[in-house]
Amino acid sequence: MSDIKTEFTDITIVGGGLVGLSAALALQTSGQKIKIIEASSLHHPESGGLNARSIAVSYSSVQIFRALGVWQSIKKQAAAIRNIHVSSQGHWGVTRLSASELELDAMGYVIESRLLATSLLEKVEASDNIELLTCAQFESIETGDESRVGYQFEDQHYQQLSSLTIIADGANSSAREQLGVEHNTVDYGQAAIITNLEFSKPVDAMAYERFTEQGPLAILPLGGKRYACVWTRNIENAEALMQLDDGVFIDELQRCFGFRMGYIEAIGQRFSFDLQRVEARQLTKGRCLLIGNAANALHPVAGQGFNLALRDIATLYDLLGGRVLSDLDVLAEYESIRKAEQDRVVRLGDGLVGLFSNRLPLLNHLRAGSLAALDLLPPLKSQVALSGMGMSFGGNALLRGHL
Ligand SMILES: Cc1cc2nc3c(=O)[nH]c(=O)nc-3n(C[C@H](O)[C@H](O)[C@H](O)COP(=O)(O)OP(=O)(O)OC[C@H]3O[C@@H](n4cnc5c(N)ncnc54)[C@H](O)[C@@H]3O)c2cc1C
């Protein structure tokens, strides 16, 4: 192995997941030179069909994708959510949110994660301003007059100097660790079972969120008869459900969801994730900024993790204003704006988990009543819907959908 080679770029991004790729696309539009250091090959062997993993993107995220010029390619593969039906198992309260009430075409879209990643990757590879290194291993990070990232690529050690390093290497971020940014971990004692389903009587463009004593069940349209299912249970129950054969599992799921879309006729492979919230205590340090799961890995109850990160990117884009980072006050401003918004989204998610997962009888009445009341109060309902779609966050350049 030869000596360490030194290289320079405007912005280094550690981690080329959905968030790292999106950040690169946004920040290169003003001509900044960006290098992404990604450990994997970014090749997605994951199969499609009933075994695909998917992600729900909100209206605000769609606007950002439009501005980045990737929406046309993503939209071809995405299923629209035009209505959301919210209910609580064993209670009479129901609320319906609809895109037409908000004069929108859709409240959001659901897309297979691998297809979304492929659309972002194609755009990144077509950019003259972005250099993407895959199978490159992050090794070290320091911050001073510039940020200094050490990494290994093809048996050679490098140090990358930049005016700004964006840390996007996921919830177990080793860059966050090495930078000395502490984090809090909240264990929810729950697991999410993820699978895909086919229903006998699908309702076009309808998403369902059903709250139960153990946690929420989300059923999201993937197009045609195909729906994505995210079923949150306590850990013991999730483990027991994972052991069941498909037929008995479907019976249990159908008991929880009901027959709103007829019978579950087919089911894909099941995956289970223990749910934790990992929250960095600071979003910036020196010339480094944490984003995505490295900054905040959320409970999936509100489907907000990636959507939140895109709004973080939109704020950073605005604050940098196309300039190379020189004044560190920009990062201080970013920290204060985004920390407040992230805390709001975390509280919203935890509030939903707490309100809808608690067995206290008083809370049962409250949650049933709150859903019914929400349905009777269109302005309040619109506020909840707008907030969920990221639209309470106004005035941002990328959110206008064009640059
Ligand atoms: C069950 C579930 C459902 C969800 N549903 C939704 C949803 O509907 N909508 C939504 O907005 N969000 C949702 N989320 C959250 C969303 O998945 C995450 O917010 C998002 O994927 C985070 O992406 P990321 O790029 O920050 O992290 P990651 O996807 O973890 O990417 C990190 C990248 O860094 C790379 N890396 C790691 N270590 C190194 C290293 N040492 N050197 C170089 N590279 C490295 C990795 O290879 C990877 O490519 C959900 C989450 C879960 C668990």
Tab-separated table of C-alpha atoms and ligand atoms in Angstrom:
chain	number	residue	atom	x	y	z
A	1	MET	CA	0.000	0.000	0.000
A	2	SER	CA	1.418	3.431	-1.002
A	3	ASP	CA	1.424	6.791	0.880
A	4	ILE	CA	-1.741	8.742	1.676
A	5	LYS	CA	-2.923	10.839	-1.281
A	6	THR	CA	-4.513	14.248	-0.599
A	7	GLU	CA	-7.418	15.568	-2.684
A	8	PHE	CA	-9.625	18.691	-2.555
A	9	THR	CA	-13.302	19.247	-3.246
A	10	ASP	CA	-15.987	21.729	-2.131
A	11	ILE	CA	-18.210	19.227	-0.329
A	12	THR	CA	-17.534	15.650	0.796
A	13	ILE	CA	-20.489	13.379	1.560
A	14	VAL	CA	-19.878	10.258	3.644
A	15	GLY	CA	-22.602	7.714	2.714
A	16	GLY	CA	-24.418	7.386	-0.605
A	17	GLY	CA	-27.803	6.129	0.631
A	18	LEU	CA	-31.048	7.855	-0.375
A	19	VAL	CA	-30.116	10.904	1.705
A	20	GLY	CA	-26.471	11.230	0.603
A	21	LEU	CA	-27.434	10.943	-3.077
A	22	SER	CA	-30.259	13.511	-2.690
A	23	ALA	CA	-27.970	15.967	-0.869
A	24	ALA	CA	-25.386	15.694	-3.659
A	25	LEU	CA	-28.022	16.352	-6.348
A	26	ALA	CA	-29.314	19.444	-4.551
A	27	LEU	CA	-25.975	21.029	-3.733
A	28	GLN	CA	-24.336	20.437	-7.137
A	29	THR	CA	-26.979	22.563	-8.895
A	30	SER	CA	-25.030	25.701	-8.034
A	31	GLY	CA	-21.811	24.258	-9.463
A	32	GLN	CA	-20.215	23.045	-6.224
A	33	LYS	CA	-17.888	20.066	-6.693
A	34	ILE	CA	-18.980	17.098	-4.594
A	35	LYS	CA	-17.428	13.743	-3.739
A	36	ILE	CA	-19.510	10.897	-2.271
A	37	ILE	CA	-17.717	8.160	-0.339
A	38	GLU	CA	-19.928	5.076	-0.210
A	39	ALA	CA	-18.978	1.731	1.330
A	40	SER	CA	-21.262	-0.532	-0.709
A	41	SER	CA	-21.420	-1.133	-4.470
A	42	LEU	CA	-24.883	0.538	-4.543
A	43	HIS	CA	-25.980	-2.425	-6.607
A	44	HIS	CA	-29.516	-3.369	-5.471
A	45	PRO	CA	-29.955	-7.129	-5.771
A	46	GLU	CA	-33.312	-6.826	-3.949
A	47	SER	CA	-36.152	-8.337	-5.947
A	48	GLY	CA	-39.307	-6.464	-6.967
A	49	GLY	CA	-42.913	-7.700	-7.011
A	50	LEU	CA	-44.309	-8.873	-3.695
A	51	ASN	CA	-40.843	-8.866	-2.054
A	52	ALA	CA	-39.984	-5.220	-2.786
A	53	ARG	CA	-39.315	-2.709	0.028
A	54	SER	CA	-40.950	0.670	-0.451
A	55	ILE	CA	-41.029	4.198	0.941
A	56	ALA	CA	-43.765	6.844	1.099
A	57	VAL	CA	-42.727	10.286	-0.117
A	58	SER	CA	-44.725	13.351	0.884
A	59	TYR	CA	-45.936	16.230	-1.246
A	60	SER	CA	-42.986	18.393	-0.112
A	61	SER	CA	-40.538	15.667	-1.173
A	62	VAL	CA	-42.182	15.489	-4.609
A	63	GLN	CA	-41.654	19.242	-4.974
A	64	ILE	CA	-37.972	18.825	-4.097
A	65	PHE	CA	-37.586	15.949	-6.597
A	66	ARG	CA	-39.213	18.173	-9.242
A	67	ALA	CA	-36.676	20.920	-8.546
A	68	LEU	CA	-33.831	18.404	-8.799
A	69	GLY	CA	-35.126	17.150	-12.172
A	70	VAL	CA	-35.676	13.559	-11.005
A	71	TRP	CA	-39.446	13.534	-10.481
A	72	GLN	CA	-40.379	12.486	-14.030
A	73	SER	CA	-38.233	9.374	-13.719
A	74	ILE	CA	-39.473	8.581	-10.159
A	75	LYS	CA	-43.141	9.230	-10.962
A	76	LYS	CA	-43.233	6.535	-13.660
A	77	GLN	CA	-42.683	3.929	-10.951
A	78	ALA	CA	-44.659	5.496	-8.070
A	79	ALA	CA	-48.240	4.925	-6.866
A	80	ALA	CA	-50.250	7.982	-5.792
A	81	ILE	CA	-51.938	8.340	-2.393
A	82	ARG	CA	-55.080	10.405	-2.987
A	83	ASN	CA	-56.986	9.467	0.168
A	84	ILE	CA	-55.957	8.417	3.658
A	85	HIS	CA	-58.304	6.497	5.954
A	86	VAL	CA	-57.307	6.716	9.640
A	87	SER	CA	-58.952	4.424	12.208
A	88	SER	CA	-58.380	2.931	15.631
A	89	GLN	CA	-58.945	-0.807	16.165
A	90	GLY	CA	-61.971	-1.469	18.413
A	91	HIS	CA	-63.142	2.175	18.375
A	92	TRP	CA	-65.701	4.092	16.363
A	93	GLY	CA	-63.571	7.095	15.403
A	94	VAL	CA	-62.538	7.374	11.754
A	95	THR	CA	-61.107	10.252	9.782
A	96	ARG	CA	-60.528	10.569	6.053
A	97	LEU	CA	-58.001	12.905	4.509
A	98	SER	CA	-58.256	13.611	0.820
A	99	ALA	CA	-56.014	15.296	-1.731
A	100	SER	CA	-59.004	16.851	-3.514
A	101	GLU	CA	-60.022	18.700	-0.301
A	102	LEU	CA	-56.562	20.273	-0.382
A	103	GLU	CA	-56.813	20.892	-4.139
A	104	LEU	CA	-53.870	18.622	-4.805
A	105	ASP	CA	-53.423	15.780	-7.269
A	106	ALA	CA	-51.969	13.494	-4.576
A	107	MET	CA	-51.013	13.706	-0.893
A	108	GLY	CA	-47.896	11.690	-1.562
A	109	TYR	CA	-46.589	8.677	-3.444
A	110	VAL	CA	-45.290	5.211	-2.593
A	111	ILE	CA	-42.296	3.895	-4.476
A	112	GLU	CA	-40.064	0.853	-4.255
A	113	SER	CA	-36.877	1.975	-2.483
A	114	ARG	CA	-34.589	0.316	-5.050
A	115	LEU	CA	-36.353	2.141	-7.932
A	116	LEU	CA	-36.088	5.462	-6.101
A	117	ALA	CA	-32.383	4.814	-5.447
A	118	THR	CA	-31.849	3.914	-9.116
A	119	SER	CA	-33.469	7.183	-10.300
A	120	LEU	CA	-31.265	9.218	-7.929
A	121	LEU	CA	-28.164	7.243	-8.881
A	122	GLU	CA	-28.713	7.748	-12.618
A	123	LYS	CA	-28.959	11.506	-12.083
A	124	VAL	CA	-25.847	11.525	-9.864
A	125	GLU	CA	-23.854	9.566	-12.460
A	126	ALA	CA	-24.924	12.029	-15.169
A	127	SER	CA	-23.662	15.046	-13.190
A	128	ASP	CA	-20.252	16.554	-14.036
A	129	ASN	CA	-20.074	18.053	-10.545
A	130	ILE	CA	-20.426	14.836	-8.551
A	131	GLU	CA	-17.784	12.146	-8.153
A	132	LEU	CA	-19.278	8.981	-6.663
A	133	LEU	CA	-16.841	6.455	-5.187
A	134	THR	CA	-18.488	3.135	-4.368
A	135	CYS	CA	-16.778	0.342	-2.398
A	136	ALA	CA	-14.829	3.122	-0.641
A	137	GLN	CA	-14.424	2.796	3.127
A	138	PHE	CA	-14.606	5.852	5.390
A	139	GLU	CA	-11.777	5.788	7.976
A	140	SER	CA	-11.417	9.096	9.839
A	141	ILE	CA	-12.737	12.658	10.146
A	142	GLU	CA	-11.366	15.916	11.566
A	143	THR	CA	-12.576	19.492	11.411
A	144	GLY	CA	-10.634	22.763	11.573
A	145	ASP	CA	-10.006	25.409	8.894
A	146	GLU	CA	-11.246	22.717	6.531
A	147	SER	CA	-12.761	19.292	7.042
A	148	ARG	CA	-10.483	16.299	6.529
A	149	VAL	CA	-11.946	12.885	5.714
A	150	GLY	CA	-9.744	9.818	5.509
A	151	TYR	CA	-10.906	6.880	3.389
A	152	GLN	CA	-9.633	3.808	1.620
A	153	PHE	CA	-10.365	3.033	-2.013
A	154	GLU	CA	-8.863	0.209	-4.058
A	155	ASP	CA	-6.032	-0.465	-1.568
A	156	GLN	CA	-5.037	3.200	-1.449
A	157	HIS	CA	-5.519	5.559	1.542
A	158	TYR	CA	-6.751	9.102	0.780
A	159	GLN	CA	-7.453	12.263	2.727
A	160	GLN	CA	-10.159	14.469	1.317
A	161	LEU	CA	-10.079	18.179	2.209
A	162	SER	CA	-13.286	20.209	1.823
A	163	SER	CA	-15.027	23.328	3.056
A	164	LEU	CA	-17.943	21.161	4.264
A	165	THR	CA	-18.429	17.452	5.033
A	166	ILE	CA	-21.937	16.018	5.128
A	167	ILE	CA	-22.251	12.904	7.268
A	168	ALA	CA	-24.948	10.613	5.831
A	169	ASP	CA	-23.697	7.144	6.750
A	170	GLY	CA	-26.854	5.953	8.528
A	171	ALA	CA	-28.090	5.320	12.072
A	172	ASN	CA	-24.896	3.536	13.204
A	173	SER	CA	-22.760	6.328	11.760
A	174	SER	CA	-19.063	5.757	12.377
A	175	ALA	CA	-18.301	9.290	11.119
A	176	ARG	CA	-20.594	10.708	13.856
A	177	GLU	CA	-18.781	8.546	16.405
A	178	GLN	CA	-15.310	9.623	15.257
A	179	LEU	CA	-16.327	13.280	15.188
A	180	GLY	CA	-17.287	12.931	18.853
A	181	VAL	CA	-20.958	13.833	18.422
A	182	GLU	CA	-22.951	12.029	21.091
A	183	HIS	CA	-26.374	10.559	20.464
A	184	ASN	CA	-29.419	9.424	22.439
A	185	THR	CA	-31.082	6.105	21.724
A	186	VAL	CA	-34.743	5.550	22.596
A	187	ASP	CA	-35.867	1.933	22.441
A	188	TYR	CA	-39.611	1.729	21.747
A	189	GLY	CA	-39.859	-1.950	22.709
A	190	GLN	CA	-41.602	-2.458	19.377
A	191	ALA	CA	-40.793	-4.036	16.028
A	192	ALA	CA	-42.177	-3.261	12.572
A	193	ILE	CA	-43.116	-6.195	10.364
A	194	ILE	CA	-42.803	-5.207	6.719
A	195	THR	CA	-44.367	-7.129	3.873
A	196	ASN	CA	-46.398	-6.671	0.684
A	197	LEU	CA	-49.929	-7.889	0.110
A	198	GLU	CA	-52.455	-8.378	-2.652
A	199	PHE	CA	-56.106	-7.656	-1.841
A	200	SER	CA	-59.168	-9.057	-3.621
A	201	LYS	CA	-60.972	-5.657	-3.704
A	202	PRO	CA	-58.312	-2.931	-3.786
A	203	VAL	CA	-59.402	0.694	-3.394
A	204	ASP	CA	-57.465	2.826	-5.858
A	205	ALA	CA	-54.959	5.317	-4.384
A	206	MET	CA	-56.216	4.777	-0.793
A	207	ALA	CA	-53.770	4.497	2.139
A	208	TYR	CA	-54.868	3.160	5.517
A	209	GLU	CA	-53.396	4.016	8.926
A	210	ARG	CA	-54.920	1.905	11.684
A	211	PHE	CA	-53.911	2.430	15.295
A	212	THR	CA	-53.966	-0.533	17.654
A	213	GLU	CA	-53.018	-1.029	21.311
A	214	GLN	CA	-49.643	-2.427	20.223
A	215	GLY	CA	-48.826	0.120	17.550
A	216	PRO	CA	-49.941	1.381	14.139
A	217	LEU	CA	-50.662	-0.646	10.999
A	218	ALA	CA	-50.080	1.154	7.693
A	219	ILE	CA	-51.335	-0.255	4.379
A	220	LEU	CA	-50.052	1.780	1.424
A	221	PRO	CA	-50.909	1.462	-2.285
A	222	LEU	CA	-48.180	0.172	-4.611
A	223	GLY	CA	-50.392	0.101	-7.730
A	224	GLY	CA	-53.041	-2.426	-8.834
A	225	LYS	CA	-53.808	-5.034	-6.184
A	226	ARG	CA	-50.414	-4.613	-4.520
A	227	TYR	CA	-50.104	-2.872	-1.121
A	228	ALA	CA	-47.164	-2.331	1.226
A	229	CYS	CA	-47.781	-3.228	4.870
A	230	VAL	CA	-45.902	-1.833	7.897
A	231	TRP	CA	-47.284	-3.480	11.040
A	232	THR	CA	-45.887	-2.259	14.367
A	233	ARG	CA	-46.247	-4.636	17.331
A	234	ASN	CA	-44.553	-5.102	20.675
A	235	ILE	CA	-41.333	-7.125	20.324
A	236	GLU	CA	-42.684	-10.414	21.735
A	237	ASN	CA	-45.809	-10.318	19.568
A	238	ALA	CA	-43.800	-9.426	16.454
A	239	GLU	CA	-41.476	-12.387	17.086
A	240	ALA	CA	-44.491	-14.705	17.473
A	241	LEU	CA	-46.098	-13.314	14.283
A	242	MET	CA	-42.847	-13.836	12.357
A	243	GLN	CA	-42.915	-17.552	13.295
A	244	LEU	CA	-46.407	-18.133	11.822
A	245	ASP	CA	-46.887	-19.647	8.397
A	246	ASP	CA	-48.316	-17.313	5.748
A	247	GLY	CA	-51.934	-18.529	6.091
A	248	VAL	CA	-52.133	-18.004	9.871
A	249	PHE	CA	-50.259	-14.682	9.621
A	250	ILE	CA	-52.772	-13.464	7.020
A	251	ASP	CA	-55.651	-14.456	9.361
A	252	GLU	CA	-54.087	-12.396	12.191
A	253	LEU	CA	-53.478	-9.408	9.920
A	254	GLN	CA	-56.959	-9.583	8.480
A	255	ARG	CA	-58.367	-9.675	12.045
A	256	CYS	CA	-56.525	-6.429	12.772
A	257	PHE	CA	-57.191	-4.637	9.464
A	258	GLY	CA	-60.704	-5.903	8.701
A	259	PHE	CA	-62.142	-6.557	5.250
A	260	ARG	CA	-62.182	-2.991	3.844
A	261	MET	CA	-60.423	-4.247	0.713
A	262	GLY	CA	-61.734	-7.796	0.727
A	263	TYR	CA	-59.431	-10.753	1.321
A	264	ILE	CA	-55.641	-10.812	1.382
A	265	GLU	CA	-54.964	-13.116	-1.570
A	266	ALA	CA	-51.158	-13.142	-1.601
A	267	ILE	CA	-48.283	-12.093	0.655
A	268	GLY	CA	-44.559	-11.470	0.082
A	269	GLN	CA	-41.581	-12.234	2.292
A	270	ARG	CA	-41.803	-10.793	5.827
A	271	PHE	CA	-39.031	-8.727	7.475
A	272	SER	CA	-38.963	-7.510	11.076
A	273	PHE	CA	-37.106	-4.431	12.403
A	274	ASP	CA	-36.707	-3.573	16.099
A	275	LEU	CA	-37.687	0.089	16.456
A	276	GLN	CA	-35.342	2.594	17.973
A	277	ARG	CA	-34.966	6.326	17.657
A	278	VAL	CA	-31.349	7.429	17.340
A	279	GLU	CA	-30.929	11.159	17.755
A	280	ALA	CA	-27.613	13.034	17.446
A	281	ARG	CA	-27.228	15.678	20.194
A	282	GLN	CA	-25.945	18.193	17.653
A	283	LEU	CA	-26.501	18.476	13.904
A	284	THR	CA	-23.272	20.308	13.151
A	285	LYS	CA	-19.722	20.390	14.473
A	286	GLY	CA	-17.060	22.656	12.960
A	287	ARG	CA	-17.321	22.150	9.191
A	288	CYS	CA	-19.319	18.937	9.460
A	289	LEU	CA	-23.073	18.487	9.283
A	290	LEU	CA	-25.074	15.358	10.115
A	291	ILE	CA	-28.115	14.449	8.049
A	292	GLY	CA	-30.586	11.579	7.465
A	293	ASN	CA	-30.442	8.591	9.784
A	294	ALA	CA	-27.005	9.705	11.038
A	295	ALA	CA	-28.737	12.767	12.552
A	296	ASN	CA	-32.142	11.337	13.356
A	297	ALA	CA	-33.405	7.783	12.790
A	298	LEU	CA	-37.134	8.016	13.540
A	299	HIS	CA	-39.984	5.652	14.371
A	300	PRO	CA	-41.615	4.812	11.006
A	301	VAL	CA	-45.105	5.576	12.370
A	302	ALA	CA	-45.466	8.773	10.372
A	303	GLY	CA	-43.237	7.704	7.416
A	304	GLN	CA	-41.177	10.844	7.932
A	305	GLY	CA	-37.454	9.928	8.112
A	306	PHE	CA	-36.505	10.425	4.482
A	307	ASN	CA	-39.036	13.223	3.980
A	308	LEU	CA	-37.558	15.108	6.935
A	309	ALA	CA	-34.030	14.685	5.552
A	310	LEU	CA	-35.109	16.133	2.192
A	311	ARG	CA	-36.421	19.234	3.980
A	312	ASP	CA	-33.091	19.462	5.841
A	313	ILE	CA	-31.362	19.419	2.448
A	314	ALA	CA	-33.721	22.137	1.154
A	315	THR	CA	-32.801	24.371	4.116
A	316	LEU	CA	-29.083	23.780	3.621
A	317	TYR	CA	-29.454	24.608	-0.064
A	318	ASP	CA	-31.115	27.925	0.833
A	319	LEU	CA	-28.581	28.867	3.505
A	320	LEU	CA	-25.541	28.093	1.361
A	321	GLY	CA	-27.072	30.123	-1.469
A	322	GLY	CA	-24.777	28.437	-4.010
A	323	ARG	CA	-21.618	29.580	-2.204
A	324	VAL	CA	-18.742	27.484	-0.876
A	325	LEU	CA	-19.022	27.387	2.931
A	326	SER	CA	-16.798	30.051	4.438
A	327	ASP	CA	-18.818	31.542	7.291
A	328	LEU	CA	-19.569	28.942	9.997
A	329	ASP	CA	-22.567	31.040	11.135
A	330	VAL	CA	-24.405	29.397	8.217
A	331	LEU	CA	-24.122	26.040	9.991
A	332	ALA	CA	-25.181	27.569	13.318
A	333	GLU	CA	-28.292	28.932	11.604
A	334	TYR	CA	-28.941	25.543	9.978
A	335	GLU	CA	-28.677	23.871	13.408
A	336	SER	CA	-31.179	26.209	15.038
A	337	ILE	CA	-33.736	26.031	12.192
A	338	ARG	CA	-33.589	22.288	11.647
A	339	LYS	CA	-33.244	21.198	15.281
A	340	ALA	CA	-36.581	22.885	16.038
A	341	GLU	CA	-38.279	21.188	13.049
A	342	GLN	CA	-36.737	17.795	13.831
A	343	ASP	CA	-37.880	18.044	17.458
A	344	ARG	CA	-41.398	18.846	16.211
A	345	VAL	CA	-41.468	15.778	13.931
A	346	VAL	CA	-40.015	13.543	16.682
A	347	ARG	CA	-42.664	14.788	19.148
A	348	LEU	CA	-45.404	14.187	16.574
A	349	GLY	CA	-44.203	10.605	15.985
A	350	ASP	CA	-43.756	9.860	19.696
A	351	GLY	CA	-47.136	11.475	20.430
A	352	LEU	CA	-48.816	9.157	17.943
A	353	VAL	CA	-47.004	6.130	19.358
A	354	GLY	CA	-47.954	7.120	22.919
A	355	LEU	CA	-51.552	8.165	22.258
A	356	PHE	CA	-52.439	5.212	20.084
A	357	SER	CA	-50.465	2.447	21.770
A	358	ASN	CA	-51.596	2.965	25.349
A	359	ARG	CA	-54.076	0.698	27.080
A	360	LEU	CA	-55.504	3.277	29.534
A	361	PRO	CA	-59.337	3.454	29.086
A	362	LEU	CA	-59.340	7.272	29.174
A	363	LEU	CA	-56.888	7.340	26.298
A	364	ASN	CA	-59.072	4.893	24.375
A	365	HIS	CA	-61.931	7.407	24.472
A	366	LEU	CA	-59.578	10.241	23.647
A	367	ARG	CA	-58.125	8.580	20.572
A	368	ALA	CA	-61.549	7.490	19.284
A	369	GLY	CA	-62.929	10.946	19.983
A	370	SER	CA	-59.948	12.728	18.493
A	371	LEU	CA	-60.269	10.894	15.171
A	372	ALA	CA	-64.008	11.588	14.949
A	373	ALA	CA	-63.531	15.227	15.963
A	374	LEU	CA	-60.795	15.626	13.384
A	375	ASP	CA	-63.160	14.380	10.689
A	376	LEU	CA	-65.769	16.985	11.694
A	377	LEU	CA	-63.308	19.881	11.685
A	378	PRO	CA	-62.018	20.327	8.127
A	379	PRO	CA	-59.637	23.244	8.874
A	380	LEU	CA	-57.910	21.323	11.682
A	381	LYS	CA	-57.832	18.204	9.500
A	382	SER	CA	-56.217	20.179	6.701
A	383	GLN	CA	-53.577	21.464	9.128
A	384	VAL	CA	-52.764	17.891	10.200
A	385	ALA	CA	-52.637	16.760	6.567
A	386	LEU	CA	-50.491	19.695	5.471
A	387	SER	CA	-48.113	19.167	8.357
A	388	GLY	CA	-47.812	15.427	7.502
A	389	MET	CA	-47.013	16.328	3.896
A	390	GLY	CA	-44.276	18.717	4.995
A	391	MET	CA	-46.208	21.702	3.670
A	392	SER	CA	-46.294	23.633	6.917
A	393	PHE	CA	-42.714	24.361	5.929
A	394	GLY	CA	-43.009	27.228	3.485
A	395	GLY	CA	-40.966	29.692	1.459
A	396	ASN	CA	-38.088	27.437	0.466
A	397	ALA	CA	-36.504	27.491	-3.003
A	398	LEU	CA	-36.472	23.731	-3.628
A	399	LEU	CA	-40.041	23.419	-2.292
A	400	ARG	CA	-41.293	25.622	-5.102
A	401	GLY	CA	-40.532	22.639	-7.338
A	402	HIS	CA	-38.135	24.481	-9.652
A	403	LEU	CA	-34.821	26.330	-9.329
B	1	LIG	C1	-39.798	0.235	8.501
B	1	LIG	C2	-39.419	1.596	8.003
B	1	LIG	C3	-40.273	2.275	7.156
B	1	LIG	C4	-39.935	3.579	6.718
B	1	LIG	N1	-40.792	4.240	5.903
B	1	LIG	C5	-40.505	5.497	5.548
B	1	LIG	C6	-41.394	6.228	4.705
B	1	LIG	O1	-42.434	5.711	4.276
B	1	LIG	N2	-41.074	7.522	4.382
B	1	LIG	C7	-39.920	8.134	4.852
B	1	LIG	O2	-39.703	9.324	4.562
B	1	LIG	N3	-39.053	7.438	5.622
B	1	LIG	C8	-39.315	6.158	5.970
B	1	LIG	N4	-38.417	5.462	6.726
B	1	LIG	C9	-37.127	6.106	7.075
B	1	LIG	C10	-36.126	6.033	5.892
B	1	LIG	O3	-36.002	4.683	5.475
B	1	LIG	C11	-34.784	6.587	6.335
B	1	LIG	O4	-34.979	7.866	6.858
B	1	LIG	C12	-33.795	6.702	5.177
B	1	LIG	O5	-33.693	5.496	4.475
B	1	LIG	C13	-32.422	7.089	5.724
B	1	LIG	O6	-31.483	7.102	4.668
B	1	LIG	P1	-29.949	7.462	4.938
B	1	LIG	O7	-29.366	7.649	3.575
B	1	LIG	O8	-29.806	8.540	5.940
B	1	LIG	O9	-29.348	6.175	5.671
B	1	LIG	P2	-29.010	4.743	5.090
B	1	LIG	O10	-30.081	4.274	4.181
B	1	LIG	O11	-28.658	3.891	6.255
B	1	LIG	O12	-27.716	4.967	4.161
B	1	LIG	C14	-26.422	5.125	4.717
B	1	LIG	C15	-25.407	4.871	3.607
B	1	LIG	O13	-24.094	5.076	4.160
B	1	LIG	C16	-23.249	4.009	3.753
B	1	LIG	N5	-22.195	3.829	4.771
B	1	LIG	C17	-22.351	3.339	6.028
B	1	LIG	N6	-21.166	3.289	6.636
B	1	LIG	C18	-20.239	3.752	5.764
B	1	LIG	C19	-18.835	3.911	5.813
B	1	LIG	N7	-18.124	3.593	6.921
B	1	LIG	N8	-18.185	4.413	4.727
B	1	LIG	C20	-18.892	4.775	3.615
B	1	LIG	N9	-20.245	4.605	3.515
B	1	LIG	C21	-20.899	4.107	4.568
B	1	LIG	C22	-24.173	2.808	3.631
B	1	LIG	O14	-23.633	1.821	2.776
B	1	LIG	C23	-25.451	3.434	3.083
B	1	LIG	O15	-25.462	3.455	1.670
B	1	LIG	C24	-38.726	4.171	7.151
B	1	LIG	C25	-37.860	3.465	7.995
B	1	LIG	C26	-38.206	2.187	8.424
B	1	LIG	C27	-37.267	1.446	9.350
